[in-house]
Amino acid sequence: MSFVRTVLGDIDSKDLGVTDSHDHLIRTGGEEVRENKSFLMDSVSAAKEEFGSFLDVGGKSMMCMDPIGCGRDVPKMLEVAEAYAGRGNIVMTTGFHKAAFYDTRTHWLATNKIDDVVNMCALEIEEGMDENSYNGPVVKRTAAKAGLIKAGTGYAQIFPFEKKALEVAALTQQRTGCPISVHTQLGTMGEITAEMLKGFGADLSHTVLCHLQKNPDRYEYKRILDKGINICFDGPDRVKYYADCILADNIKWLVDRGYQKQILLSMDAGRIEYQTAYMKEKNVIAKGIKWLLTGFVPILKEIGVSEEAVQDMLVNNPARIFAFK
Ligand SMILES: [Zn+2]
């Protein structure tokens, strides 16, 4: 059986269903929160309601992308997942974010030999994620295993810390068969990141580059996809970057050229202000994660993206790409 590793156990990848391929429900600390309080997402009740509203409009699974040291909170995420056991799936990630979120001189990724870091990440996939996300020397493994490995790169730059995290991701994938998902800063460095990962031995068919919509260069998308890696277009409802019509038109342009098997969709609603339930607690209205299905997918259909292509991007591609090898 081809399987996806959720926090409540492995599932047949055929049962993944409509998938938000990069999102956030809980984040209880980390450098992002230090920089901006809107990144603090620590309400289990709001997270439950937001995830439930995604399921209510036809969603089934969510890839939650907070890695080690960035406010990942396994116990709180488990509360959310258990509330929807049998109805919805949550996948969590091990690995690292971009260098800017860490002290790159003293962090254990920087100070340890790569094999030791790979082992620590692989154990999160094979045995269970640390209850405290490796924030200290005491490790308490939970029953929840990671189903993704994350790495991150900077704006138009890849720092040594990030290069090492990419290598860790590739080597951890070789050991465990786990898929990889990479944060790109404003959608830059995608081609070089794909080449580096391939050089480190990653299987690009089980690897995703995220946030490319922030760099709406469809010719670059084509060059990236021609390398065999996948793109997750996240963040519709972010007019401060680009209007949704630009994202929708670029997706259609790629689908028309035969790339629909390599595209994933998500909201990446990584701040409380992007989520309906968190903002409801403040008496503020926001579209929320469900808008991916209720708002953005209808735009794709209206401009002529076929039902079959939408089914690939939301269901068939996640089932194939996020499956363990
Ligand atoms: Zn994100």
Coordinates of C-alpha atoms and ligand atoms in Angstrom, one line a residue:
M1 CA 0.0 0.0 0.0
S2 CA 1.2 3.5 -0.8
F3 CA 0.8 5.5 2.4
V4 CA 0.8 9.0 3.8
R5 CA 2.0 9.4 7.4
T6 CA -0.6 11.4 9.4
V7 CA -0.2 12.3 13.1
L8 CA -2.8 9.7 14.0
G9 CA -1.1 7.0 11.9
D10 CA -0.4 5.9 8.3
I11 CA -3.3 6.0 5.9
D12 CA -3.7 4.7 2.3
S13 CA -2.8 7.6 0.1
K14 CA -6.1 7.0 -1.8
D15 CA -7.9 8.2 1.4
L16 CA -6.0 11.5 1.5
G17 CA -8.8 13.3 -0.4
V18 CA -9.0 17.0 -1.0
T19 CA -5.8 18.3 0.4
D20 CA -4.5 21.8 1.5
S21 CA -0.9 21.1 0.8
H22 CA 0.7 23.8 3.1
D23 CA -1.0 25.4 6.0
H24 CA -0.9 26.3 9.7
L25 CA -3.3 25.8 12.6
I26 CA -1.2 26.0 15.7
R27 CA 2.1 27.9 16.3
T28 CA 3.0 28.6 19.9
G29 CA 6.4 30.4 19.6
G30 CA 9.5 30.9 17.6
E31 CA 11.2 33.7 15.8
E32 CA 8.2 34.6 13.7
V33 CA 6.1 35.2 16.8
R34 CA 8.9 37.3 18.3
E35 CA 8.8 39.5 15.2
N36 CA 5.1 39.8 14.8
K37 CA 2.4 38.7 17.3
S38 CA 0.0 37.8 14.5
F39 CA 2.0 34.7 13.9
L40 CA 1.1 33.4 17.4
M41 CA -1.6 30.8 16.9
D42 CA -2.1 29.1 20.2
S43 CA -5.9 28.5 20.5
V44 CA -6.8 24.8 20.2
S45 CA -10.5 25.8 20.0
A46 CA -9.9 28.2 17.1
A47 CA -7.7 25.7 15.3
K48 CA -10.4 23.1 15.7
E49 CA -13.0 25.4 14.3
E50 CA -10.8 26.5 11.4
F51 CA -10.0 22.9 10.4
G52 CA -13.6 21.9 10.8
S53 CA -14.7 24.7 8.5
F54 CA -12.3 23.3 5.8
L55 CA -13.8 19.8 6.2
D56 CA -17.3 21.2 6.0
V57 CA -16.7 22.6 2.5
G58 CA -15.2 19.3 1.2
G59 CA -11.7 19.4 2.5
K60 CA -10.1 16.2 4.0
S61 CA -6.4 16.6 4.7
M62 CA -4.0 19.4 5.7
M63 CA -0.2 19.5 5.6
C64 CA 0.8 21.6 8.6
M65 CA 4.1 23.1 8.0
D66 CA 5.6 24.4 11.3
P67 CA 9.0 22.7 11.7
I68 CA 11.4 22.2 14.6
G69 CA 12.2 25.5 16.5
C70 CA 9.4 27.5 14.9
G71 CA 6.6 27.1 17.4
R72 CA 5.6 23.5 16.3
D73 CA 3.4 22.2 19.1
V74 CA 2.8 18.5 18.9
P75 CA 0.4 18.1 21.9
K76 CA -1.9 20.9 20.7
M77 CA -1.9 19.7 17.1
L78 CA -2.8 16.2 18.4
E79 CA -5.8 17.7 20.2
V80 CA -7.0 19.2 16.9
A81 CA -6.3 16.0 14.9
E82 CA -8.1 13.7 17.5
A83 CA -11.2 15.9 17.4
Y84 CA -11.6 15.0 13.7
A85 CA -10.3 11.4 13.8
G86 CA -11.9 9.5 10.9
R87 CA -13.1 12.7 9.3
G88 CA -10.0 14.7 8.5
N89 CA -6.2 14.1 8.4
I90 CA -3.4 16.2 9.7
V91 CA 0.2 15.7 8.6
M92 CA 3.1 17.4 10.5
T93 CA 6.7 18.1 9.6
T94 CA 10.1 17.6 11.0
G95 CA 13.1 19.5 9.6
F96 CA 13.9 23.2 9.5
H97 CA 12.8 26.6 8.3
K98 CA 15.0 29.4 6.7
A99 CA 18.2 30.5 8.4
A100 CA 16.7 33.8 9.6
F101 CA 14.6 32.0 12.2
Y102 CA 17.6 30.5 14.0
D103 CA 20.8 31.4 15.7
T104 CA 22.9 29.9 12.9
R105 CA 26.1 29.9 15.0
T106 CA 24.8 27.9 18.0
H107 CA 21.8 26.0 16.7
W108 CA 22.2 22.2 16.8
L109 CA 21.8 21.9 13.1
A110 CA 24.9 24.0 12.7
T111 CA 27.1 22.5 15.5
N112 CA 26.5 18.8 14.8
K113 CA 27.7 16.5 12.2
I114 CA 25.2 16.0 9.4
D115 CA 24.7 12.3 10.1
D116 CA 23.6 13.1 13.7
V117 CA 21.1 15.7 12.5
V118 CA 19.7 13.3 9.9
N119 CA 19.3 10.7 12.6
M120 CA 17.4 13.2 14.9
C121 CA 15.0 14.0 12.0
A122 CA 14.6 10.4 10.9
L123 CA 13.7 9.4 14.4
E124 CA 10.8 11.9 14.4
I125 CA 9.5 10.1 11.3
E126 CA 10.2 6.6 12.4
E127 CA 9.5 6.7 16.1
G128 CA 7.6 9.9 16.9
M129 CA 8.0 13.6 17.2
D130 CA 9.6 15.1 20.3
E131 CA 6.9 16.5 22.6
N132 CA 8.9 19.7 23.0
S133 CA 10.1 19.8 19.3
Y134 CA 13.8 19.4 20.3
N135 CA 14.0 22.6 22.2
G136 CA 16.3 21.1 24.8
P137 CA 18.4 18.1 25.8
V138 CA 15.4 16.0 27.1
V139 CA 13.6 14.1 24.4
K140 CA 10.1 12.7 25.0
R141 CA 8.8 11.0 21.9
T142 CA 5.1 11.2 21.3
A143 CA 3.1 8.6 19.3
A144 CA 2.7 11.2 16.5
K145 CA 5.2 10.7 13.7
A146 CA 6.2 13.4 11.2
G147 CA 5.0 12.8 7.6
L148 CA 7.1 15.5 5.9
I149 CA 10.6 17.0 6.0
K150 CA 10.9 20.7 5.7
A151 CA 13.8 22.9 4.6
G152 CA 13.9 26.6 3.8
T153 CA 15.8 29.1 1.8
G154 CA 16.3 32.9 1.9
Y155 CA 15.4 35.8 -0.4
A156 CA 17.5 35.3 -3.5
Q157 CA 20.1 33.6 -1.3
I158 CA 20.9 30.2 0.1
F159 CA 22.9 30.4 3.3
P160 CA 25.2 27.7 4.6
F161 CA 22.7 26.8 7.3
E162 CA 20.0 26.4 4.7
K163 CA 22.3 24.3 2.4
K164 CA 22.9 22.0 5.3
A165 CA 19.2 21.8 6.0
L166 CA 18.5 20.9 2.3
E167 CA 21.1 18.1 2.6
V168 CA 19.6 16.9 5.8
A169 CA 16.2 16.8 4.1
A170 CA 17.6 14.8 1.1
L171 CA 19.5 12.3 3.4
T172 CA 16.5 11.9 5.7
Q173 CA 14.3 11.2 2.7
Q174 CA 16.8 8.5 1.5
R175 CA 16.7 6.8 4.9
T176 CA 12.9 7.1 5.6
G177 CA 11.2 7.5 2.2
C178 CA 9.5 10.6 3.6
P179 CA 8.5 13.5 1.2
I180 CA 10.1 16.9 1.3
S181 CA 8.5 20.4 1.3
V182 CA 10.7 23.5 1.0
H183 CA 9.9 27.1 2.0
T184 CA 11.2 29.6 -0.6
Q185 CA 11.5 33.2 0.4
L186 CA 9.2 35.3 -1.9
G187 CA 9.4 32.4 -4.4
T188 CA 13.1 32.9 -5.2
M189 CA 15.9 30.4 -5.7
G190 CA 13.6 27.6 -6.8
E191 CA 15.7 26.3 -9.7
I192 CA 18.9 26.3 -7.7
T193 CA 17.2 24.6 -4.8
A194 CA 15.8 21.9 -7.0
E195 CA 19.3 21.3 -8.5
M196 CA 20.9 21.2 -5.0
L197 CA 18.3 18.8 -3.6
K198 CA 18.9 16.5 -6.6
G199 CA 22.6 16.7 -6.1
F200 CA 22.1 15.6 -2.5
G201 CA 20.2 12.6 -3.7
A202 CA 16.6 13.8 -3.1
D203 CA 13.7 12.3 -5.2
L204 CA 12.3 15.4 -6.8
S205 CA 9.0 13.6 -7.6
H206 CA 8.3 13.5 -3.9
T207 CA 9.5 17.1 -3.2
V208 CA 7.6 20.3 -3.2
L209 CA 8.6 24.0 -3.5
C210 CA 6.3 26.4 -1.7
H211 CA 5.4 30.1 -2.0
L212 CA 6.2 30.4 -5.7
Q213 CA 3.1 32.5 -6.3
K214 CA 5.0 35.4 -4.6
N215 CA 7.3 35.4 -7.7
P216 CA 4.7 35.3 -10.5
D217 CA 7.1 34.4 -13.3
R218 CA 5.5 31.6 -15.2
Y219 CA 8.5 31.0 -17.4
E220 CA 10.5 30.3 -14.3
Y221 CA 7.7 28.0 -13.1
K222 CA 8.1 26.1 -16.3
R223 CA 11.9 25.8 -16.0
I224 CA 11.5 24.6 -12.4
L225 CA 8.8 22.0 -13.2
D226 CA 10.9 20.7 -16.1
K227 CA 13.4 19.5 -13.5
G228 CA 10.7 17.1 -12.2
I229 CA 10.0 18.9 -8.9
N230 CA 6.5 20.0 -7.8
I231 CA 5.2 23.4 -7.0
C232 CA 2.7 24.3 -4.3
F233 CA 0.9 27.5 -5.1
D234 CA -0.4 28.8 -1.8
G235 CA -1.8 32.0 -0.5
P236 CA -4.7 33.1 -2.6
D237 CA -6.4 35.9 -0.6
R238 CA -3.1 37.8 -0.3
V239 CA -3.8 40.9 -2.4
K240 CA -0.8 42.6 -0.7
Y241 CA 1.4 40.4 -2.9
Y242 CA -0.6 39.8 -6.1
A243 CA -4.3 39.6 -7.0
D244 CA -5.7 36.1 -7.3
C245 CA -6.4 36.6 -11.0
I246 CA -2.6 36.6 -11.6
L247 CA -2.2 33.3 -9.7
A248 CA -5.2 31.8 -11.4
D249 CA -4.0 32.8 -14.9
N250 CA -0.5 31.4 -14.2
I251 CA -2.0 28.1 -13.0
K252 CA -4.1 27.9 -16.1
W253 CA -1.1 28.8 -18.3
L254 CA 0.8 25.8 -16.8
V255 CA -2.2 23.4 -17.0
D256 CA -2.6 24.3 -20.7
R257 CA 1.0 23.3 -21.2
G258 CA 0.6 19.9 -19.5
Y259 CA 1.9 20.6 -16.0
Q260 CA -1.2 19.8 -14.0
K261 CA 0.3 16.7 -12.4
Q262 CA 3.0 18.8 -10.7
I263 CA 0.8 21.5 -9.1
L264 CA -0.5 21.6 -5.5
L265 CA -2.8 24.2 -3.9
S266 CA -3.0 25.6 -0.4
M267 CA -3.9 28.7 1.6
D268 CA -0.8 29.0 3.8
A269 CA -2.9 31.0 6.3
G270 CA 0.0 31.3 8.7
R271 CA -1.2 34.3 10.7
I272 CA -4.3 34.7 12.8
E273 CA -5.5 37.5 10.5
Y274 CA -5.9 35.0 7.7
Q275 CA -8.1 32.6 9.7
T276 CA -11.8 33.0 10.2
A277 CA -12.0 31.3 13.6
Y278 CA -9.0 33.0 15.2
M279 CA -10.3 36.4 14.1
K280 CA -13.9 35.6 15.2
E281 CA -12.4 35.5 18.8
K282 CA -11.6 39.2 18.1
N283 CA -14.9 40.0 16.5
V284 CA -13.1 40.5 13.1
I285 CA -14.2 38.9 9.8
A286 CA -11.6 37.0 7.7
K287 CA -12.1 34.6 4.7
G288 CA -10.1 31.8 6.3
I289 CA -8.7 28.5 5.0
K290 CA -12.1 27.3 3.6
W291 CA -11.8 30.1 1.0
L292 CA -9.3 27.9 -1.0
L293 CA -12.3 25.7 -1.9
T294 CA -15.2 28.1 -1.8
G295 CA -13.5 31.1 -3.4
F296 CA -10.3 30.3 -5.3
V297 CA -11.1 27.0 -6.9
P298 CA -14.3 28.5 -8.5
I299 CA -12.1 31.2 -10.0
L300 CA -9.9 28.5 -11.6
K301 CA -13.0 26.8 -13.0
E302 CA -14.5 30.0 -14.3
I303 CA -11.4 30.8 -16.3
G304 CA -11.4 27.3 -17.9
V305 CA -9.3 25.1 -15.7
S306 CA -10.9 21.6 -16.1
E307 CA -12.5 19.6 -13.3
E308 CA -10.0 16.9 -14.0
A309 CA -7.1 19.4 -13.5
V310 CA -8.6 20.7 -10.3
Q311 CA -9.0 17.0 -9.1
D312 CA -5.3 16.4 -9.8
M313 CA -4.2 19.5 -7.9
L314 CA -6.4 18.9 -4.9
V315 CA -6.5 15.1 -4.7
N316 CA -4.4 13.0 -7.1
N317 CA -1.2 14.9 -6.9
P318 CA -1.1 15.2 -3.1
A319 CA -1.8 11.5 -2.8
R320 CA 1.1 10.6 -5.1
I321 CA 3.6 13.3 -4.0
F322 CA 3.1 13.0 -0.2
A323 CA 3.2 9.2 -0.2
F324 CA 6.2 7.5 1.3
K325 CA 8.5 5.7 -1.1
Ligands
ZN1 ZN 3.6 28.4 5.7

